Amino acid sequence: MRVGFMGLGFMGTPMALNLARKFQVVVWNRTAAKCEPFKSTSAAIADSPVAVVRQSDVVFTMLFNEAAYRAVLDGPFMDALRGKTIINTSSVSVAFSRDFDRQVRQAGGRYLEMPVSGSRVPAEQGQLVGMLAGDRDEARRVGPLLEAVTKAAVYCGGEVGMGLRTKFATNLFLITMTAGLAESMNLARAQGLDVDAFGQVLDAGPMASAYSKLKVAKMIAEDWSPQAAIADCYNLTELVQDAAGEVGAQTPLMTVCNSLYKDAVSRGFGGDDMIAIHKVMTPPEEGE
């Protein structure tokens, strides 16, 4: 299968690079400079979204938000979709995904949603967890492609939206855990603890995970380089809040996290790693 990939951000770039190691791939990004890593690979670089579709059998999309999608879903793009498959890996609203599915099917194409769980490092390692929804036969057909970017692609149901709803529930746990980890480090620093020793305690304990060890190390080093950015995390808190509101679910911890990440974005931390929420909890130095 010829594979297209649209959206070469923090997650899209490593995903597309993994696909390019095994398949014939064509990529596109609105900012052309982000295509630079692909110039030393066998991947082709398209000059437009419609060119990606025309040169592909299956197209992965990982655009930033719904506005970015609306900017490319024009007539020529939709006309090129006949007989093609779209695999949408972005975190968007269920309503948008369902409308995207409807448009693709009306154009004679096929649609799967597969939001992913994991940050930059798992993406680079091809160890993301995909949450698939849509036609099961089509999901099976594209299975070899999914193996290049995930360690597991879990089928969540035939109804478009079930993959995203699974993502929202999963990320509620991730985001509240991240905020809790940042808050615990904030208390450790405020108490004057040896943060290296504190980190060793966390890493040795029963709650430790590959994720927590990575984020604890980043806080100790005050390394805010993004693996999953605060701005992306804030967008997810908004989506989770909306999803919870639609079904009347109480999510008090997410409400707090939504406020924290909104504050972080407003203070200019949007491009930092999501664990940099730690900075919002730390009083500013005098003169700042």
Short mmCIF file of C-alpha atoms in Angstrom, two decimals:
data_model
loop_
_atom_site.label_atom_id
_atom_site.label_comp_id
_atom_site.label_asym_id
_atom_site.label_seq_id
_atom_site.Cartn_x
_atom_site.Cartn_y
_atom_site.Cartn_z
CA MET A 1 0.00 0.00 0.00
CA ARG A 2 1.12 3.54 -0.78
CA VAL A 3 0.96 5.58 2.40
CA GLY A 4 0.38 9.30 2.90
CA PHE A 5 0.97 11.29 6.07
CA MET A 6 -0.34 14.81 6.75
CA GLY A 7 0.82 16.76 9.80
CA LEU A 8 4.47 16.60 10.87
CA GLY A 9 4.44 17.90 14.42
CA PHE A 10 5.87 16.37 17.60
CA MET A 11 3.94 13.15 17.05
CA GLY A 12 3.42 13.10 13.31
CA THR A 13 7.09 13.29 12.37
CA PRO A 14 8.25 10.16 14.24
CA MET A 15 5.13 8.26 13.18
CA ALA A 16 5.73 9.09 9.52
CA LEU A 17 9.43 8.26 9.80
CA ASN A 18 8.57 4.82 11.18
CA LEU A 19 6.16 4.23 8.31
CA ALA A 20 8.79 5.37 5.78
CA ARG A 21 11.16 2.64 7.00
CA LYS A 22 8.75 -0.03 5.77
CA PHE A 23 6.45 1.51 3.17
CA GLN A 24 6.36 3.89 0.24
CA VAL A 25 5.38 7.16 1.93
CA VAL A 26 4.50 10.68 0.80
CA VAL A 27 4.30 13.46 3.41
CA TRP A 28 2.91 16.98 3.67
CA ASN A 29 2.96 19.72 6.28
CA ARG A 30 1.62 23.26 6.15
CA THR A 31 5.05 24.55 7.28
CA ALA A 32 7.39 23.12 4.67
CA ALA A 33 10.45 23.32 6.94
CA LYS A 34 9.06 20.45 8.99
CA CYS A 35 9.54 18.16 6.00
CA GLU A 36 13.33 18.50 6.35
CA PRO A 37 13.86 15.17 8.24
CA PHE A 38 12.34 13.31 5.28
CA LYS A 39 14.78 14.61 2.69
CA SER A 40 17.31 11.95 3.73
CA THR A 41 14.73 9.14 3.49
CA SER A 42 12.93 7.45 0.62
CA ALA A 43 9.77 9.43 1.39
CA ALA A 44 8.34 11.81 -1.20
CA ILE A 45 7.35 15.34 -0.16
CA ALA A 46 4.06 16.64 -1.54
CA ASP A 47 3.29 20.30 -2.11
CA SER A 48 -0.37 20.07 -1.09
CA PRO A 49 -2.82 17.87 0.84
CA VAL A 50 -4.59 16.84 -2.35
CA ALA A 51 -1.27 15.69 -3.82
CA VAL A 52 -0.83 13.38 -0.81
CA VAL A 53 -4.23 11.79 -1.40
CA ARG A 54 -3.65 11.34 -5.12
CA GLN A 55 -0.35 9.53 -4.49
CA SER A 56 -1.61 7.30 -1.66
CA ASP A 57 -3.93 4.39 -0.94
CA VAL A 58 -4.08 5.09 2.81
CA VAL A 59 -3.57 8.55 4.36
CA PHE A 60 -2.79 9.15 8.02
CA THR A 61 -3.74 12.58 9.36
CA MET A 62 -2.23 14.19 12.48
CA LEU A 63 -3.19 17.85 12.17
CA PHE A 64 -3.18 20.15 15.20
CA ASN A 65 -6.90 20.85 15.58
CA GLU A 66 -10.23 21.03 13.81
CA ALA A 67 -9.46 24.42 12.28
CA ALA A 68 -6.38 22.91 10.63
CA TYR A 69 -8.56 20.18 9.13
CA ARG A 70 -11.15 22.60 7.83
CA ALA A 71 -8.40 24.48 6.04
CA VAL A 72 -7.60 21.44 3.88
CA LEU A 73 -10.98 19.71 3.44
CA ASP A 74 -11.83 21.52 0.22
CA GLY A 75 -13.49 20.25 -2.93
CA PRO A 76 -10.37 18.92 -4.73
CA PHE A 77 -9.26 17.10 -1.56
CA MET A 78 -12.63 15.39 -1.16
CA ASP A 79 -12.82 14.54 -4.88
CA ALA A 80 -9.47 12.72 -4.62
CA LEU A 81 -10.68 10.44 -1.80
CA ARG A 82 -12.61 7.93 -3.92
CA GLY A 83 -11.29 4.45 -3.13
CA LYS A 84 -8.86 5.80 -0.52
CA THR A 85 -8.72 5.30 3.26
CA ILE A 86 -8.25 8.06 5.83
CA ILE A 87 -6.87 7.13 9.26
CA ASN A 88 -7.37 10.13 11.52
CA THR A 89 -4.97 9.98 14.47
CA SER A 90 -5.59 13.51 15.81
CA SER A 91 -7.46 14.32 19.00
CA VAL A 92 -10.60 16.10 17.82
CA SER A 93 -14.18 16.15 19.05
CA VAL A 94 -16.44 13.17 18.43
CA ALA A 95 -18.82 15.40 16.47
CA PHE A 96 -16.00 16.51 14.15
CA SER A 97 -14.75 12.95 13.63
CA ARG A 98 -18.23 11.77 12.72
CA ASP A 99 -18.66 14.63 10.26
CA PHE A 100 -15.25 13.85 8.75
CA ASP A 101 -16.31 10.21 8.40
CA ARG A 102 -19.54 11.27 6.67
CA GLN A 103 -17.68 13.48 4.21
CA VAL A 104 -15.13 10.78 3.40
CA ARG A 105 -17.82 8.15 2.79
CA GLN A 106 -19.84 10.54 0.62
CA ALA A 107 -16.70 11.03 -1.47
CA GLY A 108 -16.38 7.27 -1.95
CA GLY A 109 -13.58 6.75 0.58
CA ARG A 110 -13.19 4.86 3.85
CA TYR A 111 -12.57 6.31 7.30
CA LEU A 112 -11.03 5.05 10.51
CA GLU A 113 -10.30 7.05 13.63
CA MET A 114 -7.26 6.07 15.67
CA PRO A 115 -6.23 8.62 18.29
CA VAL A 116 -3.04 7.50 20.00
CA SER A 117 -1.80 7.39 23.58
CA GLY A 118 1.86 8.19 24.17
CA SER A 119 4.30 11.06 23.74
CA ARG A 120 7.32 11.76 21.58
CA VAL A 121 9.54 8.92 22.85
CA PRO A 122 6.97 6.12 22.33
CA ALA A 123 6.18 7.66 18.94
CA GLU A 124 9.85 7.46 17.97
CA GLN A 125 10.01 3.85 19.14
CA GLY A 126 6.80 2.83 17.36
CA GLN A 127 5.31 2.03 20.76
CA LEU A 128 2.15 4.14 20.76
CA VAL A 129 -1.22 2.67 21.72
CA GLY A 130 -3.88 3.23 19.06
CA MET A 131 -7.62 3.33 19.79
CA LEU A 132 -9.38 2.25 16.62
CA ALA A 133 -12.99 2.81 15.65
CA GLY A 134 -14.77 2.23 12.37
CA ASP A 135 -15.20 -0.68 10.00
CA ARG A 136 -13.53 -3.78 11.51
CA ASP A 137 -12.61 -5.30 8.14
CA GLU A 138 -10.89 -2.09 7.08
CA ALA A 139 -9.09 -1.97 10.43
CA ARG A 140 -7.78 -5.49 9.79
CA ARG A 141 -6.74 -4.61 6.23
CA VAL A 142 -4.53 -1.72 7.34
CA GLY A 143 -3.14 -3.70 10.27
CA PRO A 144 0.40 -3.96 8.81
CA LEU A 145 0.58 -0.15 8.63
CA LEU A 146 -0.56 0.22 12.23
CA GLU A 147 2.14 -2.19 13.40
CA ALA A 148 4.75 0.30 12.20
CA VAL A 149 3.55 3.02 14.59
CA THR A 150 1.93 1.22 17.54
CA LYS A 151 2.69 -1.56 19.98
CA ALA A 152 -1.06 -2.16 20.18
CA ALA A 153 -3.95 -0.94 18.06
CA VAL A 154 -7.00 -1.76 20.18
CA TYR A 155 -10.31 -2.02 18.35
CA CYS A 156 -12.81 0.02 20.39
CA GLY A 157 -15.93 -0.42 18.26
CA GLY A 158 -17.56 0.03 14.89
CA GLU A 159 -19.13 3.36 15.79
CA VAL A 160 -16.94 6.32 14.91
CA GLY A 161 -16.31 8.22 18.14
CA MET A 162 -15.59 5.20 20.34
CA GLY A 163 -11.86 5.51 19.74
CA LEU A 164 -11.89 9.17 20.74
CA ARG A 165 -14.04 8.51 23.80
CA THR A 166 -11.54 5.87 24.88
CA LYS A 167 -8.76 8.41 24.34
CA PHE A 168 -10.54 10.99 26.50
CA ALA A 169 -10.98 8.55 29.39
CA THR A 170 -7.36 7.42 29.08
CA ASN A 171 -6.03 10.96 28.99
CA LEU A 172 -8.05 12.01 32.00
CA PHE A 173 -5.92 9.54 33.97
CA LEU A 174 -2.69 10.68 32.29
CA ILE A 175 -3.29 14.42 32.74
CA THR A 176 -4.40 14.24 36.37
CA MET A 177 -1.46 11.94 37.14
CA THR A 178 0.92 14.42 35.49
CA ALA A 179 -0.48 17.31 37.53
CA GLY A 180 -0.22 15.24 40.71
CA LEU A 181 3.39 14.37 39.97
CA ALA A 182 4.23 18.04 39.34
CA GLU A 183 2.48 19.07 42.55
CA SER A 184 4.37 16.47 44.58
CA MET A 185 7.67 17.82 43.24
CA ASN A 186 6.54 21.34 44.08
CA LEU A 187 5.92 20.31 47.69
CA ALA A 188 9.29 18.53 47.84
CA ARG A 189 11.09 21.68 46.67
CA ALA A 190 9.07 23.92 49.03
CA GLN A 191 10.07 21.72 51.97
CA GLY A 192 13.72 22.00 51.04
CA LEU A 193 14.12 18.31 50.24
CA ASP A 194 16.98 16.82 48.26
CA VAL A 195 15.04 16.44 44.99
CA ASP A 196 17.46 13.82 43.68
CA ALA A 197 16.72 11.66 46.73
CA PHE A 198 13.00 12.37 46.37
CA GLY A 199 13.18 11.28 42.74
CA GLN A 200 14.90 8.04 43.75
CA VAL A 201 12.10 7.33 46.23
CA LEU A 202 9.44 7.85 43.56
CA ASP A 203 11.36 5.75 41.03
CA ALA A 204 11.75 2.87 43.50
CA GLY A 205 8.15 2.86 44.66
CA PRO A 206 5.12 0.88 43.46
CA MET A 207 3.67 3.82 41.53
CA ALA A 208 6.76 4.19 39.33
CA SER A 209 6.42 3.76 35.59
CA ALA A 210 8.48 4.52 32.51
CA TYR A 211 6.40 7.69 32.19
CA SER A 212 6.85 8.87 35.77
CA LYS A 213 10.59 8.21 35.70
CA LEU A 214 10.95 10.28 32.54
CA LYS A 215 8.93 13.20 33.93
CA VAL A 216 10.62 13.15 37.35
CA ALA A 217 14.01 13.36 35.63
CA LYS A 218 12.80 16.31 33.53
CA MET A 219 11.60 18.21 36.61
CA ILE A 220 14.84 17.61 38.51
CA ALA A 221 16.85 18.84 35.52
CA GLU A 222 14.34 21.63 34.81
CA ASP A 223 14.29 20.34 31.25
CA TRP A 224 11.10 21.65 29.69
CA SER A 225 11.81 20.56 26.11
CA PRO A 226 8.53 19.16 24.80
CA GLN A 227 7.68 15.50 24.37
CA ALA A 228 4.00 16.39 24.62
CA ALA A 229 3.45 20.14 24.79
CA ILE A 230 1.35 22.07 27.29
CA ALA A 231 -0.70 23.61 24.46
CA ASP A 232 -1.64 20.13 23.20
CA CYS A 233 -2.44 19.02 26.72
CA TYR A 234 -4.68 22.03 27.26
CA ASN A 235 -6.57 21.21 24.05
CA LEU A 236 -7.13 17.71 25.40
CA THR A 237 -8.44 19.00 28.73
CA GLU A 238 -10.98 21.02 26.78
CA LEU A 239 -12.05 17.98 24.75
CA VAL A 240 -12.29 15.81 27.87
CA GLN A 241 -14.36 18.47 29.65
CA ASP A 242 -16.73 18.70 26.69
CA ALA A 243 -17.05 14.91 26.43
CA ALA A 244 -17.80 14.63 30.15
CA GLY A 245 -20.38 17.39 29.92
CA GLU A 246 -22.19 15.62 27.08
CA VAL A 247 -22.82 12.53 29.22
CA GLY A 248 -23.15 14.24 32.60
CA ALA A 249 -20.01 12.64 34.06
CA GLN A 250 -18.43 14.37 37.06
CA THR A 251 -14.72 15.08 36.48
CA PRO A 252 -13.60 17.37 39.32
CA LEU A 253 -9.90 16.59 38.94
CA MET A 254 -9.99 17.36 35.23
CA THR A 255 -11.73 20.66 35.97
CA VAL A 256 -8.76 21.66 38.12
CA CYS A 257 -6.26 20.47 35.50
CA ASN A 258 -8.11 22.36 32.78
CA SER A 259 -7.70 25.56 34.79
CA LEU A 260 -4.00 24.87 35.46
CA TYR A 261 -3.17 24.19 31.83
CA LYS A 262 -5.17 27.20 30.68
CA ASP A 263 -3.12 29.33 33.08
CA ALA A 264 0.12 27.77 31.79
CA VAL A 265 -0.77 28.64 28.18
CA SER A 266 -1.72 32.20 29.13
CA ARG A 267 1.66 32.60 30.87
CA GLY A 268 3.52 31.63 27.71
CA PHE A 269 4.42 28.02 28.59
CA GLY A 270 2.41 26.45 25.77
CA GLY A 271 5.46 25.13 23.93
CA ASP A 272 6.96 23.49 27.02
CA ASP A 273 6.55 19.85 27.98
CA MET A 274 3.30 19.04 29.80
CA ILE A 275 5.20 18.36 33.05
CA ALA A 276 6.19 22.05 33.00
CA ILE A 277 2.83 22.63 34.69
CA HIS A 278 5.22 22.44 37.66
CA LYS A 279 6.20 26.04 36.82
CA VAL A 280 2.63 27.26 37.33
CA MET A 281 2.72 25.83 40.86
CA THR A 282 6.02 27.53 41.70
CA PRO A 283 5.89 31.15 42.92
CA PRO A 284 7.70 33.50 40.52
CA GLU A 285 11.10 34.83 41.52
CA GLU A 286 11.24 38.46 42.64
CA GLY A 287 11.46 40.77 39.67
CA GLU A 288 9.71 38.34 37.29
#
